[in-house]
Coordinates of C-alpha atoms in Angstrom, one line a residue:
M1 CA 14.8 27.4 19.1
L2 CA 13.8 27.6 15.4
L3 CA 13.4 24.4 13.4
V4 CA 16.3 25.2 11.1
E5 CA 18.6 26.0 14.0
R6 CA 17.8 22.7 15.8
I7 CA 18.4 20.8 12.5
K8 CA 21.7 22.6 12.0
S9 CA 22.9 21.6 15.4
A10 CA 21.9 18.0 15.0
I11 CA 23.4 17.0 11.6
E12 CA 26.7 17.2 9.7
D13 CA 27.5 20.5 8.0
K14 CA 27.8 18.9 4.5
T15 CA 24.1 17.6 4.7
Y16 CA 23.0 21.0 5.9
Q17 CA 24.8 22.8 3.0
R18 CA 23.2 20.5 0.5
G19 CA 19.8 21.3 1.9
V20 CA 20.6 25.0 1.7
A21 CA 21.5 24.6 -2.0
L22 CA 18.3 22.8 -2.8
A23 CA 16.3 25.6 -1.0
N24 CA 18.2 28.4 -2.9
K25 CA 17.5 26.7 -6.2
G26 CA 13.8 26.7 -5.6
K27 CA 13.5 22.9 -5.5
V28 CA 10.8 23.0 -2.7
F29 CA 7.1 22.9 -3.6
K30 CA 3.6 22.6 -1.9
V31 CA 4.7 23.6 1.6
Q32 CA 1.9 23.3 4.0
T33 CA 1.3 22.6 7.7
K34 CA -1.0 20.1 9.4
G35 CA -1.0 20.6 13.2
S36 CA 2.7 20.6 14.2
T37 CA 3.8 18.9 11.1
V38 CA 5.3 20.7 8.1
M39 CA 4.9 18.9 4.7
G40 CA 6.1 19.5 1.3
E41 CA 7.7 18.1 -1.9
V42 CA 11.4 18.5 -2.8
L43 CA 12.8 18.0 -6.3
G44 CA 16.0 16.0 -6.2
T45 CA 16.9 12.9 -8.4
H46 CA 13.1 12.4 -8.1
R47 CA 10.3 14.3 -6.5
Y48 CA 10.3 13.4 -2.8
S49 CA 7.5 13.7 -0.2
V50 CA 9.0 15.3 3.0
A51 CA 7.5 15.9 6.5
L52 CA 9.0 17.4 9.6
D53 CA 7.7 17.5 13.2
G54 CA 9.8 19.5 15.7
V55 CA 7.4 20.0 18.7
A56 CA 8.6 17.4 21.1
H57 CA 11.4 15.5 19.4
L58 CA 12.9 16.5 16.0
Y59 CA 11.6 13.9 13.6
G60 CA 11.3 13.8 9.9
T61 CA 10.3 11.5 7.1
C62 CA 11.2 11.5 3.4
T63 CA 10.8 9.2 0.5
C64 CA 14.5 9.5 -0.6
P65 CA 16.8 6.5 0.0
A66 CA 19.1 8.5 2.3
A67 CA 16.3 8.9 4.9
D68 CA 16.7 5.2 5.7
F69 CA 20.1 5.9 7.0
Q70 CA 20.0 9.6 8.2
S71 CA 17.7 11.0 10.8
I72 CA 17.6 14.2 8.9
C73 CA 18.4 14.3 5.2
K74 CA 19.1 17.3 2.8
H75 CA 15.5 17.3 1.6
M76 CA 14.2 17.9 5.2
V77 CA 16.7 20.7 5.6
A78 CA 15.5 22.4 2.4
L79 CA 11.8 22.1 3.5
A80 CA 12.6 23.6 6.9
I81 CA 14.5 26.6 5.3
V82 CA 11.7 27.3 2.9
Y83 CA 9.0 26.9 5.6
E84 CA 10.7 29.3 8.0
K85 CA 11.6 31.8 5.3
G86 CA 8.0 31.8 4.1
S87 CA 6.5 32.2 7.5
S88 CA 8.6 35.2 8.3
N89 CA 8.1 37.0 5.0
N90 CA 5.8 39.9 5.3
L91 CA 5.8 41.0 1.6
P92 CA 2.5 41.2 -0.2
S93 CA 1.4 38.2 -2.3
L94 CA 2.7 37.9 -5.8
E95 CA -0.9 37.9 -7.1
N96 CA -1.6 41.3 -5.4
W97 CA 1.5 42.8 -6.7
L98 CA 0.8 41.6 -10.3
N99 CA -2.8 43.1 -10.0
K100 CA -1.2 46.5 -9.9
K101 CA 0.6 46.1 -13.2
S102 CA -0.9 47.2 -16.5
K103 CA -1.9 44.8 -19.2
A104 CA 1.0 45.9 -21.5
E105 CA 3.5 45.3 -18.6
L106 CA 2.1 41.9 -17.9
L107 CA 2.0 40.9 -21.6
Q108 CA 5.6 41.9 -22.0
S109 CA 6.7 40.0 -18.9
L110 CA 4.8 36.9 -20.1
V111 CA 6.5 37.0 -23.5
E112 CA 10.0 37.4 -21.9
V113 CA 9.4 34.4 -19.7
I114 CA 8.1 32.3 -22.5
E115 CA 11.0 33.2 -24.9
Q116 CA 13.6 32.4 -22.3
D117 CA 12.4 28.8 -21.9
E118 CA 12.5 26.5 -24.9
T119 CA 9.9 24.2 -23.5
L120 CA 7.5 27.0 -22.7
R121 CA 8.1 28.6 -26.1
N122 CA 7.2 25.3 -27.9
I123 CA 4.1 24.8 -25.8
W124 CA 2.8 28.4 -26.4
H125 CA 3.7 28.3 -30.2
K126 CA 1.7 25.0 -30.4
K127 CA -1.2 26.6 -28.6
M128 CA -1.2 29.5 -31.0
E129 CA -1.0 27.2 -34.0
L130 CA -4.0 25.1 -32.8
S131 CA -6.0 28.2 -32.0
L132 CA -5.5 29.7 -35.4
N133 CA -6.1 26.4 -37.2
P134 CA -8.5 24.4 -35.0
P135 CA -7.9 20.6 -35.5
S136 CA -10.6 18.1 -36.4
E137 CA -11.6 15.4 -34.0
K138 CA -9.5 12.9 -36.0
E139 CA -6.4 15.2 -35.9
L140 CA -6.9 15.7 -32.1
K141 CA -6.7 11.9 -31.6
K142 CA -3.5 11.7 -33.6
L143 CA -2.0 14.3 -31.3
I144 CA -2.8 11.9 -28.5
T145 CA -1.1 9.0 -30.2
K146 CA 2.0 11.1 -30.9
A147 CA 2.2 12.3 -27.3
L148 CA 1.7 8.8 -25.9
P149 CA 3.4 6.3 -28.1
K150 CA 3.3 2.7 -27.0
R151 CA 6.7 1.7 -25.7
N152 CA 8.1 -1.0 -23.4
I153 CA 10.0 1.2 -20.7
W154 CA 11.1 -0.1 -17.4
D155 CA 14.0 2.2 -16.5
Y156 CA 12.6 5.0 -14.1
R157 CA 14.8 7.7 -15.8
K158 CA 13.3 6.9 -19.2
V159 CA 9.8 6.7 -17.8
S160 CA 10.3 10.2 -16.2
S161 CA 11.4 11.6 -19.5
Y162 CA 8.5 9.8 -21.4
F163 CA 5.8 11.4 -19.2
Q164 CA 7.6 14.8 -19.1
N165 CA 7.5 14.9 -22.9
A166 CA 3.9 13.6 -23.0
T167 CA 2.8 16.4 -20.6
E168 CA 4.5 19.1 -22.6
K169 CA 3.1 17.8 -25.9
L170 CA -0.5 17.6 -24.5
Q171 CA -0.7 21.0 -23.0
A172 CA -1.7 22.7 -26.2
P173 CA -4.3 20.0 -27.2
L174 CA -5.7 20.1 -23.6
D175 CA -6.1 23.9 -23.8
V176 CA -7.8 23.6 -27.2
A177 CA -10.1 20.9 -26.0
K178 CA -11.7 23.4 -23.5
S179 CA -13.3 25.2 -26.5
L180 CA -14.8 22.1 -28.2
E181 CA -18.4 21.1 -28.3
P182 CA -19.3 19.0 -25.2
E183 CA -19.7 15.7 -27.1
I184 CA -16.4 16.2 -29.0
R185 CA -14.7 17.3 -25.7
L186 CA -15.9 14.1 -24.0
E187 CA -14.7 11.9 -26.8
F188 CA -11.3 13.6 -26.7
F189 CA -10.9 13.2 -22.9
G190 CA -12.2 9.6 -23.1
A191 CA -9.8 8.7 -25.8
L192 CA -6.9 10.4 -23.9
M193 CA -7.7 8.6 -20.7
N194 CA -8.0 5.3 -22.4
R195 CA -4.7 5.8 -24.2
L196 CA -2.9 6.7 -20.9
G197 CA -4.3 3.5 -19.4
L198 CA -3.2 1.4 -22.3
V199 CA 0.3 2.9 -22.2
L200 CA 0.6 1.9 -18.5
Y201 CA 0.3 -1.8 -19.5
Q202 CA 3.8 -1.4 -21.0
V203 CA 5.4 1.5 -19.1
D204 CA 6.4 0.8 -15.4
D205 CA 5.5 4.0 -13.7
S206 CA 6.0 2.9 -10.1
Y207 CA 7.2 6.4 -9.1
G208 CA 4.1 8.1 -10.4
Y209 CA 5.5 10.4 -13.0
R210 CA 2.3 10.4 -14.9
L211 CA 0.1 11.5 -11.9
E212 CA 0.1 15.2 -12.8
L213 CA -1.1 14.4 -16.4
E214 CA -3.5 11.8 -15.2
H215 CA -5.1 14.2 -12.7
S216 CA -5.6 16.9 -15.5
V217 CA -7.2 14.3 -17.8
R218 CA -9.5 12.9 -15.1
E219 CA -10.7 16.4 -14.2
G220 CA -11.2 17.2 -17.9
F221 CA -13.3 14.1 -18.3
R222 CA -15.4 14.8 -15.3
Q223 CA -16.2 18.3 -16.4
S224 CA -16.9 17.2 -19.9
Y225 CA -19.3 14.5 -18.7
S226 CA -21.2 16.8 -16.4
G227 CA -21.7 19.2 -19.4
I228 CA -23.3 16.6 -21.7
T229 CA -27.0 17.2 -22.4
W230 CA -27.9 13.7 -23.7
D231 CA -30.9 11.8 -22.2
N232 CA -30.3 9.1 -19.8
H233 CA -30.6 6.3 -22.3
Q234 CA -27.9 7.9 -24.6
K235 CA -25.6 8.3 -21.6
A236 CA -26.1 4.7 -20.5
K237 CA -25.5 3.4 -24.0
W238 CA -22.4 5.4 -24.5
L239 CA -21.0 4.3 -21.1
V240 CA -21.6 0.6 -21.9
N241 CA -19.9 0.9 -25.3
E242 CA -16.9 2.8 -23.8
L243 CA -16.5 0.2 -21.1
I244 CA -16.3 -2.7 -23.5
K245 CA -13.2 -1.1 -25.2
S246 CA -11.7 0.6 -22.2
S247 CA -8.4 0.2 -20.4
E248 CA -8.4 -0.6 -16.7
M249 CA -7.7 3.1 -15.8
Y250 CA -10.4 4.4 -18.1
A251 CA -12.8 1.8 -16.8
E252 CA -12.3 3.2 -13.3
V253 CA -13.1 6.8 -14.5
L254 CA -16.2 5.5 -16.2
Q255 CA -17.3 3.8 -13.1
E256 CA -16.9 7.0 -11.1
A257 CA -19.1 8.7 -13.6
I258 CA -21.8 6.0 -13.3
E259 CA -21.7 6.2 -9.5
S260 CA -22.1 9.9 -9.5
D261 CA -25.0 9.9 -12.0
T262 CA -27.7 8.0 -10.1
Q263 CA -30.4 8.6 -12.7
V264 CA -28.3 6.7 -15.3
R265 CA -27.0 4.0 -13.1
D266 CA -30.0 1.6 -13.1
L267 CA -30.5 1.9 -16.8
F268 CA -26.8 1.3 -17.3
L269 CA -26.8 -1.9 -15.3
S270 CA -29.9 -3.1 -17.3
L271 CA -28.0 -2.5 -20.5
C272 CA -25.0 -4.4 -19.1
V273 CA -27.2 -7.5 -18.6
S274 CA -28.6 -7.2 -22.0
K275 CA -25.2 -7.0 -23.5
L276 CA -24.1 -10.1 -21.7
E277 CA -27.2 -12.0 -22.7
S278 CA -27.0 -11.0 -26.3
N279 CA -25.1 -12.7 -29.1
V280 CA -22.7 -9.9 -29.4
K281 CA -19.1 -11.2 -29.2
L282 CA -17.2 -9.8 -26.2
T283 CA -13.5 -10.3 -25.3
D284 CA -13.0 -12.2 -22.1
E285 CA -11.6 -8.9 -20.5
S286 CA -14.8 -7.0 -21.6
R287 CA -17.1 -9.7 -20.3
R288 CA -15.3 -9.9 -16.9
L289 CA -15.4 -6.0 -16.7
L290 CA -19.2 -5.8 -17.3
I291 CA -19.8 -8.6 -14.7
R292 CA -17.6 -6.9 -12.1
I293 CA -19.7 -3.7 -12.6
L294 CA -22.9 -5.8 -12.1
I295 CA -21.5 -7.3 -9.0
D296 CA -20.7 -3.8 -7.6
G297 CA -24.3 -2.7 -8.5
A298 CA -25.9 -5.9 -7.0
T299 CA -28.9 -5.1 -4.8
S300 CA -29.0 -8.5 -3.0
W301 CA -26.4 -11.1 -2.0
Q302 CA -28.2 -13.6 -4.3
E303 CA -27.5 -11.3 -7.2
E304 CA -23.9 -11.0 -6.1
V305 CA -23.5 -14.8 -6.1
K306 CA -25.2 -15.1 -9.5
Y307 CA -22.8 -12.7 -11.1
K308 CA -19.7 -13.9 -9.4
A309 CA -20.5 -17.4 -10.4
L310 CA -20.3 -16.3 -14.1
I311 CA -16.6 -15.4 -13.7
A312 CA -15.5 -18.0 -11.1
K313 CA -12.6 -20.0 -12.4
D314 CA -10.3 -21.0 -9.6
C315 CA -10.4 -22.4 -6.1
S316 CA -10.4 -19.1 -4.3
D317 CA -13.4 -17.8 -6.4
Y318 CA -15.5 -20.8 -5.5
L319 CA -14.5 -20.7 -1.8
H320 CA -15.6 -17.0 -1.7
L321 CA -19.0 -18.0 -3.0
A322 CA -19.2 -20.6 -0.3
E323 CA -18.3 -17.9 2.3
I324 CA -21.0 -15.6 1.0
C325 CA -23.6 -18.4 1.4
L326 CA -22.4 -19.3 4.9
K327 CA -22.7 -15.7 5.9
H328 CA -26.4 -15.8 4.9
N329 CA -27.1 -19.2 6.5
E330 CA -27.3 -21.2 3.3
E331 CA -25.1 -24.1 4.4
L332 CA -26.2 -26.5 1.7
D333 CA -25.4 -24.0 -1.0
A334 CA -22.0 -23.4 0.7
E335 CA -21.4 -27.2 0.7
D336 CA -22.0 -27.2 -3.0
W337 CA -19.6 -24.4 -3.8
L338 CA -17.0 -26.1 -1.5
L339 CA -17.3 -29.3 -3.6
R340 CA -16.7 -27.3 -6.8
A341 CA -13.7 -25.6 -5.3
K342 CA -12.2 -29.0 -4.4
H343 CA -11.8 -29.7 -8.1
K344 CA -9.9 -26.5 -8.6
I345 CA -7.2 -27.0 -5.9
S346 CA -3.8 -26.3 -7.6
D347 CA -1.3 -25.8 -4.7
D348 CA -0.7 -26.1 -1.0
F349 CA -2.2 -22.6 -0.3
D350 CA -5.5 -23.6 -2.1
Q351 CA -5.5 -26.8 0.0
Q352 CA -5.1 -24.9 3.2
C353 CA -7.8 -22.4 2.4
W354 CA -10.1 -25.3 1.3
N355 CA -9.4 -27.1 4.6
E356 CA -10.4 -24.0 6.6
M357 CA -13.6 -23.5 4.7
E358 CA -14.5 -27.2 5.1
L359 CA -14.3 -26.8 8.8
Q360 CA -16.6 -23.8 8.6
V361 CA -19.1 -25.7 6.5
L362 CA -19.0 -28.8 8.8
H363 CA -19.6 -26.5 11.8
A364 CA -22.5 -24.7 10.1
L365 CA -24.0 -28.1 9.3
G366 CA -23.7 -29.1 12.9
D367 CA -21.1 -31.8 12.5
V368 CA -18.7 -30.6 15.1
K369 CA -17.1 -34.0 15.8
Q370 CA -16.1 -34.7 12.2
A371 CA -14.9 -31.0 11.9
W372 CA -12.5 -31.4 14.9
Q373 CA -11.3 -34.7 13.5
K374 CA -10.5 -32.9 10.3
A375 CA -8.8 -30.1 12.1
M376 CA -6.5 -32.5 14.0
A377 CA -5.7 -34.4 10.8
N378 CA -4.8 -31.2 9.0
F379 CA -2.5 -30.3 11.9
V380 CA -0.8 -33.7 12.0
S381 CA -0.2 -33.5 8.3
K382 CA 1.8 -30.2 8.8
P383 CA 2.7 -29.6 12.4
N384 CA 4.2 -26.2 11.9
C385 CA 3.6 -22.8 13.5
E386 CA 0.9 -21.8 11.0
G387 CA -0.8 -25.2 11.5
W388 CA -0.7 -24.6 15.3
Q389 CA -2.4 -21.2 14.9
R390 CA -5.0 -22.8 12.5
L391 CA -5.7 -25.5 15.2
L392 CA -6.2 -22.8 17.8
N393 CA -8.6 -20.9 15.4
S394 CA -10.4 -24.2 14.8
S395 CA -10.8 -25.0 18.5
E396 CA -12.3 -21.4 18.9
L397 CA -14.6 -21.8 16.0
L398 CA -15.8 -25.3 17.1
H399 CA -15.9 -24.5 20.9
V400 CA -13.5 -27.2 21.7
D401 CA -11.8 -26.9 25.1
L402 CA -8.1 -27.5 24.4
S403 CA -7.3 -28.0 28.1
N404 CA -8.9 -31.4 27.7
K405 CA -6.7 -32.2 24.8
T406 CA -3.3 -31.2 26.3
N407 CA -1.9 -34.7 26.7
E408 CA -3.2 -35.8 23.3
I409 CA -1.6 -32.9 21.4
E410 CA 1.7 -33.0 23.4
Q411 CA 2.1 -36.8 22.7
L412 CA 1.3 -36.2 19.1
L413 CA 4.0 -33.5 18.7
L414 CA 6.6 -35.5 20.5
R415 CA 5.8 -38.5 18.3
C416 CA 6.2 -36.3 15.2
L417 CA 9.5 -35.1 16.6
D418 CA 10.8 -38.6 17.2
L419 CA 9.8 -39.8 13.8
T420 CA 11.3 -37.0 11.6
A421 CA 14.7 -37.3 10.1
N422 CA 14.6 -33.9 8.4
S423 CA 16.4 -31.2 10.4
A424 CA 14.2 -28.4 9.0
I425 CA 11.0 -30.1 9.9
E426 CA 12.4 -31.0 13.3
S427 CA 13.1 -27.3 13.9
E428 CA 9.5 -26.4 12.9
I429 CA 8.1 -29.0 15.4
E430 CA 10.3 -27.6 18.1
Q431 CA 8.9 -24.1 17.5
V432 CA 5.4 -25.5 17.7
L433 CA 6.2 -27.3 21.0
I434 CA 7.5 -23.9 22.5
L435 CA 4.2 -22.2 21.4
F436 CA 2.3 -25.1 22.8
Y437 CA 3.9 -24.9 26.2
L438 CA 3.4 -21.1 26.2
H439 CA -0.2 -21.5 25.4
F440 CA -0.6 -23.7 28.5
S441 CA 1.5 -21.4 30.7
Q442 CA 4.5 -23.8 30.9
P443 CA 7.4 -21.7 29.5
E444 CA 10.0 -23.8 31.5
K445 CA 9.3 -26.8 29.3
G446 CA 9.6 -24.7 26.2
K447 CA 13.2 -23.8 27.0
H448 CA 14.2 -27.4 26.1
Y449 CA 13.4 -26.9 22.5
I450 CA 15.2 -23.5 21.8
G451 CA 18.4 -25.0 20.6
Q452 CA 20.1 -22.5 18.3
N453 CA 16.8 -21.0 17.1
Y454 CA 17.1 -17.7 19.0
E455 CA 15.6 -15.5 16.4
T456 CA 12.3 -17.2 15.6
P457 CA 9.0 -15.7 16.6
A458 CA 8.5 -18.6 19.1
A459 CA 11.9 -17.9 20.8
Q460 CA 10.9 -14.2 21.0
K461 CA 7.6 -15.0 22.6
L462 CA 9.3 -17.3 25.1
G463 CA 11.8 -14.5 26.0
L464 CA 9.0 -12.1 26.7
A465 CA 7.2 -14.8 28.8
L466 CA 10.4 -15.3 31.0
L467 CA 11.3 -11.6 31.5
I468 CA 10.3 -11.4 35.1
D469 CA 11.4 -14.9 36.4
E470 CA 14.6 -15.3 34.3
T471 CA 15.5 -11.9 33.1
D472 CA 19.1 -12.7 32.0
Y473 CA 18.0 -15.8 30.0
A474 CA 15.1 -13.9 28.5
L475 CA 17.3 -11.0 27.4
S476 CA 19.7 -13.4 25.7
L477 CA 16.8 -14.6 23.6
L478 CA 15.6 -11.2 22.7
D479 CA 19.0 -9.7 22.1
K480 CA 19.6 -11.5 18.8
S481 CA 16.7 -9.7 17.1
I482 CA 17.5 -6.3 18.6
T483 CA 21.1 -6.5 17.7
K484 CA 20.3 -7.5 14.1
D485 CA 18.1 -4.5 13.7
I486 CA 20.9 -2.1 15.0
Q487 CA 23.5 -3.7 12.7
R488 CA 21.3 -3.1 9.6
G489 CA 21.9 0.5 10.3
T490 CA 18.7 2.1 8.8
K491 CA 16.5 4.5 10.5
T492 CA 13.5 2.1 10.2
N493 CA 15.5 -0.7 11.9
Y494 CA 16.6 1.6 14.6
H495 CA 13.0 2.4 15.4
W496 CA 12.1 -1.3 15.4
A497 CA 14.9 -1.9 17.9
D498 CA 13.6 1.0 19.9
K499 CA 10.1 -0.4 20.0
K500 CA 11.4 -3.9 21.1
L501 CA 13.3 -2.3 23.9
D502 CA 10.3 -0.3 24.9
K503 CA 8.1 -3.4 24.9
I504 CA 10.6 -5.2 27.3
Y505 CA 10.6 -2.1 29.6
Q506 CA 6.8 -1.9 29.7
Q507 CA 6.7 -5.7 30.7
I508 CA 9.3 -5.4 33.5
K509 CA 9.0 -1.9 34.9
S510 CA 7.1 -3.1 38.0
S511 CA 9.9 -5.5 38.9
A512 CA 12.9 -3.7 40.5
R513 CA 15.2 -6.8 40.1
A514 CA 14.3 -7.3 36.4
L515 CA 14.6 -3.5 35.8
E516 CA 18.1 -3.5 37.2
V517 CA 19.3 -6.3 34.9
F518 CA 17.7 -4.5 31.9
S519 CA 19.4 -1.2 32.9
E520 CA 22.8 -3.0 32.7
Y521 CA 21.8 -4.7 29.4
K522 CA 20.8 -1.4 27.8
A523 CA 24.1 0.3 29.0
N524 CA 26.1 -2.6 27.5
L525 CA 24.1 -2.2 24.3
E526 CA 24.9 1.5 24.0
Q527 CA 28.5 0.9 24.6
L528 CA 28.7 -1.9 22.1
H529 CA 27.0 0.2 19.3
K530 CA 28.3 3.7 20.3
R531 CA 29.4 4.3 16.7
K532 CA 25.7 4.1 15.6
T533 CA 25.2 7.7 16.6
T534 CA 21.6 8.0 15.2
F535 CA 20.6 5.0 17.2
I536 CA 22.2 6.3 20.4
K537 CA 20.4 9.7 19.9
L538 CA 17.2 7.8 19.5
L539 CA 17.7 6.0 22.8
Q540 CA 18.8 9.1 24.7
T541 CA 15.7 11.1 23.7
R542 CA 13.6 8.4 25.3
E543 CA 15.8 7.7 28.3
D544 CA 13.0 8.2 30.8
H545 CA 10.9 5.5 29.0
Y546 CA 13.4 2.8 29.9
V547 CA 15.4 3.6 33.0
P548 CA 14.2 5.9 35.8
K549 CA 16.5 8.9 36.2
K550 CA 18.5 8.8 39.5

């Protein structure tokens, strides 16, 4: 069955008709195939990325909001229609057909197309004006500023309009730039890339409306740089000066140019060092940028530490330096950076990171006993699930056999539970106790601490551990999470629920008794959520994965 026919039989008619309308209006672009997957872009409220795979099970993805609730949205329908129409079309390509037209016919057709579209007309008239009266370098830069004014824009519709207008206004200048001298062309594209980067400090383009323009400018810069005939010293000097005044985006493009020009790279790095060591005043941002480039170009770990130390300012920076030294067996240097990091601790997260690094340094220095005492003290101070995992990690790092510490840790946790008067902390300790008993293969003891916390990760792990021996009880623990996903009603959540069910099946498929209980549970689940048709279809397509067919 053809892809479109299969889609039509699987969705509501109104969704199908909306997809037909999109296809007929020419809203589908960049259709291509990769293996069994058809991909493309569909223009709706925004430009959406769409993919369809119909070999085994009909499955599609789309970046539109509706795809979270529908298995097949109108954009997927439109993509399927255009794909099948194109694959069955035996007409010659448009390019071949146009090649047979005379120059006069093509010129007449082009003028007609331009005159029918106000935007195209304005672009081509501007191209003509700039071609007849070539602008100076200064005038070209003014056109950049006019096309990309600095604005604080957060609304996505206004951002879309902003970059659409900018792209239209810059088409003519970009065309003119191709005929400029290489040095002027490079300055033009550099200024344009820098301006675009500065604009993005104020314009929230999370949807990527500027990407088409950005691609054109990046490509123009690359071609301009490759055409420059300066000597290596001139290139390196120009690159350093541009970096000092660049936006983050422009700096990225400059770095790409440096990496691709190996003959200039070493000279450029040397000039960066000279600039930092000179008395030239640099902004903090420029200084950090030059140092980051030197870090990227470092030829040894000692150089990397040297440059990173110049911009280290918070706890994580100094801990990272300690980590590098540990990696290269310089334990004393690591201890020194650890002490510096201690003075920069600003919150609980910093403290946790510092504690973990302290254990690594103590271990590297050979003081395992003190390291384990520290690990236990850290766990006692915060006996929660994260703390338990850190304790497990510490025992592995320090080669401590926890089976010899079972009674000690259990009594410690029970004592903490007795002493706490805070219900939230009590619940956290109970979760740790469940994980503790699971770690030592004693799930029965963990059941005493479930209480009402059915949806916690610890309860889910306990449920999986008890699936064979106590299937009914285990499913009652796991059901809360599965049901919650189904009730949320999005396609993503349906797939999560599906994966959880599959995980249960994989664990019990060798036990006939457990499988029988699971079959009954799954049948009840389908009956309870029969109105969730997308979810039910998802289950039915994978029936053989859960319950053997009779």
